[in-house]
XYZ file of C-alpha atoms in Angstrom:
455
model
C 0.000 0.000 0.000
C 1.512 3.380 -0.961
C 2.443 5.701 1.897
C -0.009 8.597 2.317
C 2.219 11.636 2.709
C -0.242 14.548 2.645
C -3.344 14.641 4.835
C -6.456 15.242 2.752
C -8.442 18.303 3.784
C -10.732 20.620 1.881
C -9.242 23.524 3.875
C -5.600 22.849 2.972
C -5.578 25.603 0.346
C -7.555 28.261 2.234
C -5.989 31.652 1.592
C -6.444 35.065 3.160
C -6.742 38.265 1.193
C -7.208 41.882 2.254
C -9.959 43.777 0.433
C -9.211 46.711 -1.868
C -8.374 50.065 -0.272
C -11.774 51.600 -1.112
C -13.528 48.846 0.903
C -11.640 49.678 4.105
C -12.800 52.081 6.836
C -10.245 54.917 6.965
C -9.275 57.772 9.274
C -10.483 56.123 12.478
C -8.366 56.742 15.571
C -8.311 53.285 17.136
C -7.934 53.212 20.942
C -4.359 53.139 22.276
C -5.376 51.300 25.473
C -3.077 48.407 26.426
C -5.687 45.718 26.960
C -5.781 42.260 25.365
C -9.322 42.314 23.984
C -10.479 42.361 20.355
C -11.346 46.126 20.316
C -13.753 45.273 17.471
C -17.083 43.495 17.034
C -18.961 42.816 13.787
C -22.244 41.358 12.587
C -24.061 41.294 9.221
C -25.215 44.919 9.738
C -22.504 46.839 11.588
C -18.828 47.006 12.473
C -17.964 48.503 15.877
C -14.507 49.697 16.964
C -13.197 51.179 20.216
C -11.744 54.614 19.444
C -9.639 57.214 21.226
C -11.762 59.655 23.195
C -10.874 62.580 25.409
C -12.665 62.664 28.746
C -14.238 59.226 28.915
C -14.583 56.267 26.601
C -16.170 55.853 23.193
C -16.663 53.402 20.391
C -17.778 53.880 16.817
C -20.485 51.827 15.095
C -20.572 51.940 11.282
C -22.968 50.266 8.839
C -20.936 47.712 6.870
C -21.620 49.644 3.664
C -20.068 52.896 5.003
C -16.566 52.252 3.656
C -13.959 54.838 2.725
C -12.852 57.829 4.766
C -14.867 58.391 7.939
C -15.371 62.024 8.889
C -13.780 63.225 12.148
C -17.188 64.439 13.311
C -18.909 61.047 12.823
C -21.053 60.391 15.944
C -19.841 57.826 18.501
C -21.323 55.913 21.419
C -19.859 57.909 24.288
C -21.741 57.260 27.531
C -18.882 55.762 29.567
C -16.851 57.988 31.901
C -13.691 55.855 31.480
C -12.010 54.199 28.474
C -13.980 51.361 26.838
C -12.144 48.019 27.036
C -14.524 45.532 25.410
C -17.516 45.598 23.054
C -19.688 42.754 21.818
C -22.764 42.628 19.587
C -25.731 40.560 20.760
C -26.022 37.361 18.655
C -29.844 37.543 18.769
C -30.374 41.158 17.692
C -27.919 42.890 15.381
C -28.861 46.352 16.710
C -27.895 45.615 20.333
C -24.303 45.963 21.570
C -22.773 45.666 25.049
C -19.712 47.602 26.255
C -17.463 47.206 29.302
C -15.306 50.014 30.621
C -12.702 51.226 33.062
C -15.546 53.046 34.860
C -16.569 49.590 36.267
C -19.895 49.533 34.414
C -21.434 47.487 31.607
C -23.801 49.313 29.253
C -26.251 47.968 26.675
C -26.912 50.145 23.619
C -29.406 50.054 20.769
C -28.001 51.186 17.419
C -30.668 52.420 14.966
C -30.795 50.882 11.476
C -28.539 52.907 9.202
C -26.188 53.829 12.042
C -25.939 56.839 14.357
C -26.923 60.352 13.329
C -26.134 62.010 16.671
C -23.780 60.877 19.478
C -25.345 58.191 21.699
C -24.916 58.945 25.405
C -27.867 57.166 27.042
C -27.695 53.349 27.225
C -30.815 51.185 27.147
C -29.614 49.451 30.316
C -26.693 50.168 32.658
C -25.387 47.205 34.653
C -23.477 48.074 37.849
C -21.935 45.283 39.907
C -18.183 45.301 39.378
C -15.809 47.249 41.636
C -12.937 47.415 39.125
C -12.712 47.834 35.353
C -14.690 45.430 33.172
C -12.601 43.895 30.400
C -14.477 40.749 29.313
C -18.022 40.452 27.899
C -19.743 37.487 26.267
C -23.391 37.031 25.303
C -24.973 33.637 25.893
C -25.117 31.735 22.567
C -28.666 30.353 22.924
C -30.434 32.113 25.826
C -31.988 35.477 25.132
C -30.735 38.532 27.084
C -28.112 36.658 29.152
C -24.717 38.383 29.330
C -21.524 37.339 31.097
C -19.072 39.973 32.320
C -15.720 39.635 34.074
C -13.752 42.425 35.708
C -10.362 43.132 37.235
C -12.014 42.515 40.626
C -11.721 38.762 39.738
C -15.526 38.541 39.721
C -17.629 36.911 37.011
C -21.293 38.011 36.769
C -24.188 36.605 34.720
C -26.791 39.274 33.971
C -30.422 39.095 32.989
C -30.184 42.143 30.721
C -33.933 42.589 30.231
C -34.391 42.985 33.978
C -31.069 44.780 34.471
C -30.055 42.514 37.340
C -27.085 40.319 38.281
C -28.518 36.800 38.731
C -25.316 34.802 39.332
C -22.211 36.305 40.910
C -19.020 34.212 41.103
C -16.631 36.155 43.327
C -14.604 33.444 45.090
C -13.626 31.084 42.237
C -10.769 33.121 40.741
C -7.904 34.212 42.978
C -6.368 36.551 40.403
C -7.102 38.448 37.173
C -9.362 36.608 34.688
C -7.685 36.519 31.268
C -10.551 35.063 29.219
C -14.053 33.646 29.626
C -16.246 31.959 26.998
C -19.321 29.726 26.666
C -19.565 26.275 25.123
C -21.842 25.732 22.097
C -25.151 25.479 24.005
C -24.127 27.747 26.888
C -24.294 25.034 29.569
C -20.652 25.570 30.618
C -18.169 28.441 30.910
C -14.421 28.148 30.352
C -12.078 30.645 32.020
C -8.327 31.197 32.060
C -6.803 33.100 34.940
C -3.572 34.712 36.105
C -3.423 32.149 38.938
C -2.424 29.679 36.146
C -5.645 27.652 36.198
C -8.022 26.739 33.381
C -11.483 26.233 34.864
C -14.667 24.704 33.451
C -17.608 26.184 35.374
C -21.271 25.379 35.867
C -22.695 28.852 35.128
C -25.942 28.596 37.096
C -24.521 26.937 40.224
C -21.349 29.012 40.110
C -19.173 25.953 40.793
C -15.972 24.542 39.250
C -16.594 21.313 37.309
C -12.976 20.705 36.254
C -9.724 22.590 36.436
C -6.202 22.339 35.065
C -3.184 23.963 36.710
C -0.430 25.355 34.451
C -1.738 24.455 30.987
C 1.286 26.461 29.783
C 4.451 26.925 31.849
C 5.092 30.589 30.995
C 3.951 33.654 32.929
C 2.245 35.526 30.114
C -1.562 35.418 29.555
C -3.342 32.213 28.524
C -6.434 32.177 26.284
C -8.786 29.213 25.879
C -11.902 28.277 23.845
C -14.168 25.241 23.593
C -13.778 23.342 20.311
C -15.503 20.218 18.938
C -16.403 17.232 21.181
C -16.143 19.407 24.298
C -12.359 19.627 23.958
C -10.484 22.801 24.889
C -7.924 24.664 22.796
C -5.559 26.951 24.703
C -2.858 29.403 23.672
C -0.059 30.478 25.990
C 3.689 30.638 26.496
C 6.468 28.230 27.439
C 9.069 28.937 30.133
C 11.299 30.296 27.393
C 8.502 32.666 26.271
C 7.772 30.710 23.094
C 4.147 30.892 22.022
C 2.256 27.598 22.213
C -1.077 26.107 21.190
C -2.450 23.062 23.037
C -5.538 20.831 22.871
C -7.031 19.312 26.028
C -9.660 16.740 26.857
C -11.374 18.105 30.017
C -12.266 14.540 31.104
C -8.523 13.816 31.304
C -6.741 17.093 32.038
C -3.430 15.475 33.110
C -1.782 15.522 29.665
C -2.554 17.599 26.562
C -3.718 15.773 23.432
C -1.148 17.913 21.619
C 1.093 20.858 22.434
C 2.872 22.736 19.647
C 5.359 25.582 19.825
C 4.861 28.336 17.266
C 7.342 31.223 17.610
C 8.922 33.617 20.108
C 6.725 36.677 19.642
C 5.357 38.431 22.753
C 1.763 39.157 21.668
C -1.123 37.200 23.212
C -2.725 34.819 20.682
C -6.501 35.326 20.412
C -8.205 32.107 19.206
C -11.330 32.225 16.974
C -12.938 28.817 16.450
C -15.411 28.040 13.659
C -17.492 24.982 14.690
C -18.857 24.498 11.141
C -15.446 23.911 9.549
C -13.453 22.973 12.715
C -10.863 25.598 11.736
C -9.271 27.720 14.459
C -7.665 31.073 13.632
C -4.941 32.462 15.905
C -4.570 36.242 15.752
C -1.797 37.786 17.832
C -2.249 41.271 19.236
C 0.581 43.273 17.677
C 1.257 40.574 15.062
C 1.011 41.149 11.351
C -0.184 37.589 10.672
C -3.123 35.225 11.201
C -2.337 31.507 11.507
C -5.018 28.915 10.987
C -5.275 25.261 11.955
C -7.774 22.448 11.479
C -8.901 20.594 14.609
C -9.668 16.892 13.942
C -10.102 13.609 15.833
C -6.852 12.136 14.531
C -3.366 12.799 15.907
C -1.779 15.325 16.085
C -5.350 16.762 16.372
C -4.352 20.386 15.578
C -3.122 20.492 11.961
C -1.382 23.595 10.648
C -3.050 24.861 7.450
C -1.446 28.149 6.498
C -0.609 31.691 7.543
C -1.876 35.040 6.283
C 0.794 37.730 6.545
C 0.733 41.452 5.882
C 3.047 44.403 6.473
C 1.190 46.160 9.281
C 0.493 44.838 12.776
C -3.037 44.447 14.119
C -4.230 46.553 17.066
C -7.372 44.446 17.346
C -9.509 42.075 15.334
C -13.222 41.464 14.704
C -14.687 38.128 13.571
C -17.805 38.058 11.376
C -20.510 35.486 12.262
C -21.071 32.856 9.574
C -24.407 34.353 8.475
C -22.599 37.527 7.366
C -20.323 35.838 4.807
C -20.611 35.747 1.009
C -21.294 32.064 0.370
C -21.231 32.345 -3.443
C -17.540 33.318 -3.200
C -16.642 30.328 -0.953
C -15.760 32.709 1.875
C -15.361 30.699 5.128
C -14.255 33.524 7.454
C -13.895 37.299 7.466
C -11.795 39.295 9.894
C -11.842 43.029 10.494
C -8.247 44.009 11.256
C -7.644 47.240 13.158
C -4.628 49.367 12.220
C -3.729 52.600 14.005
C -5.928 54.677 11.698
C -8.149 52.250 9.814
C -10.112 48.993 9.778
C -9.300 46.514 7.012
C -11.491 43.465 6.199
C -9.565 40.236 5.479
C -11.379 37.460 3.641
C -10.535 33.745 4.039
C -11.515 31.768 0.946
C -11.520 28.133 -0.165
C -10.516 28.109 -3.852
C -13.316 26.452 -5.894
C -14.030 26.757 -9.594
C -17.814 26.527 -9.292
C -19.857 29.489 -8.072
C -22.725 27.205 -6.987
C -23.529 26.786 -3.275
C -20.926 24.453 -1.725
C -22.827 22.336 0.801
C -19.698 20.729 2.239
C -18.299 24.158 3.202
C -21.539 25.502 4.659
C -23.387 23.083 6.936
C -26.380 24.569 8.771
C -25.005 27.233 11.105
C -26.150 29.087 14.242
C -28.913 31.572 13.420
C -30.006 34.723 15.265
C -33.029 33.103 16.930
C -32.564 32.305 20.664
C -33.668 28.881 21.967
C -34.696 29.893 25.506
C -35.582 33.051 27.381
C -33.341 34.366 30.177
C -35.698 33.395 33.024
C -36.071 29.834 31.700
C -32.323 29.443 31.312
C -31.541 30.675 34.834
C -34.117 28.174 36.131
C -32.149 25.321 34.532
C -33.471 24.907 30.977
C -30.778 24.475 28.309
C -31.421 25.174 24.647
C -29.570 23.826 21.620
C -28.645 26.442 18.994
C -31.309 27.004 16.329
C -29.611 26.371 12.998
C -30.234 28.063 9.650
C -29.210 27.173 6.105
C -27.020 29.610 4.193
C -28.058 28.198 0.814
C -29.999 31.280 -0.275
C -27.791 33.675 1.684
C -28.859 35.254 4.962
C -30.880 38.465 4.896
C -30.198 40.919 7.708
C -33.644 42.467 7.825
C -34.942 42.912 11.353
C -38.194 40.997 11.485
C -41.153 41.980 13.655
C -40.480 38.851 15.707
C -37.115 40.204 16.800
C -38.777 43.323 18.166
C -41.302 41.177 19.978
C -38.540 39.105 21.501
C -36.769 42.255 22.647
C -39.822 44.090 23.909
C -38.826 43.867 27.573
C -35.339 45.131 26.741
C -36.285 47.900 24.340
C -39.534 49.226 25.783
C -37.914 52.540 26.766
C -36.203 53.077 23.426
C -38.975 52.448 20.902
C -40.370 55.942 21.461
C -36.920 57.492 21.887
C -35.738 56.096 18.558
C -38.287 58.023 16.538
C -38.185 61.314 18.483
C -35.323 63.652 19.300
C -33.601 63.005 22.612
C -35.021 66.126 24.213
C -38.694 65.262 23.600
C -41.043 65.884 26.510
C -42.287 62.287 26.708
C -38.795 60.837 27.080
C -37.810 63.478 29.636
C -40.895 62.798 31.754
C -40.272 59.041 31.633
C -36.667 59.566 32.733
C -37.829 61.776 35.607
C -40.361 59.132 36.636
C -37.686 56.415 36.654
C -35.360 58.663 38.690
C -38.122 59.349 41.243
C -38.933 55.634 41.512
C -35.259 54.810 42.101
C -35.044 57.451 44.825
C -38.213 56.088 46.485
C -36.817 52.555 46.329
C -33.543 53.638 47.953
C -35.486 55.383 50.734
C -37.579 52.269 51.404
C -34.477 50.037 51.407
C -32.865 52.292 54.032
C -36.003 52.150 56.200
C -36.131 48.337 55.977
C -32.470 48.019 57.004
C -33.041 50.398 59.972
C -36.065 48.347 61.124
C -34.128 45.080 60.709
C -31.285 46.472 62.814
C -33.709 47.313 65.636
C -35.017 43.735 65.725
């Protein structure tokens, strides 16, 4: 039998290509903050980027079609009093975005279709619960209005956004700074990496540690980790000699990695982006000028190097487009939005195919925007599998009436505000009413605590 030298894979020849200059977003002053988050979030409607702002924090949200030079006076989302560290679009409504900041707060914003016309200063919901800056945000993949946040106070909070309340607070699990936190595919587990050199798999509703691994990488620099197929975990970190590494773990047997590969000696943290449809993982280093990609399979060595996209300029941040935002007729399997110092440049990953027909093997049914469970049901213990959609006819980004119905509890204060100017009498009176109710509630809480103290 002849020796099989090359592993067969339909992704062996995937190549990355930057779009033409006129399809980039130019003249944007990307934030200079030294923080290892993506600084960018994208969906089929908008691209959002954290920008430099004097006196507080701001980020810019542009419709995908608004390419070219962006005017200096373009309105931003600028409600935070400290620099913005993390932004993330809601997977179930393309107009909703969450932001975490150095001012210790998390804010939820609604972006009108077509983008902003005036600066946005009032969030739909403000979530206060952290005592130090908030640098990690992640929406639940299947439950509606559930958001995870992690701060430099080593606390991880799960929010019911529609009610504006912290339902689960994990404040004793991590003894040091949390480097990363992400959900598994159905949102029944959370994976965190921490400065105390532990990887932890958590039960999100009980707030308990299911499994943990000490020192997945020997080095001192930050570790990142994501769930991949079959419940396995892919981590990126550093060796004792500060060489960058990628490793694959089976959480049921954390003693030894399935594979551990050394990559290079660069100092930037590797941010992993995993695509469950193709089982390809993309490693983007902050400060690198390259994106490496690997295929994760069930056969040794499990993580197979595919190729590397290189360019001249380093990336300050990176955004990853959900599958439903890709151009399937061009065999596009991933699209990144690379942040330079003064611009955002889309990079397209393509499988070379001669036919322009729909390639079913490249595009299995993927996660759609419809949630499986509501927040209250999920917090009570109900899990929901992702609702899948076919990309055969392309995905349309129109906001259906159903989406508004789903978001009614979240957006009830903004439906009137969206159509009227911010200073309208109705909005002002509603704000005053809310303020008065909050004051009354505080007064009653004080009285209850005084009475309890007496007894």
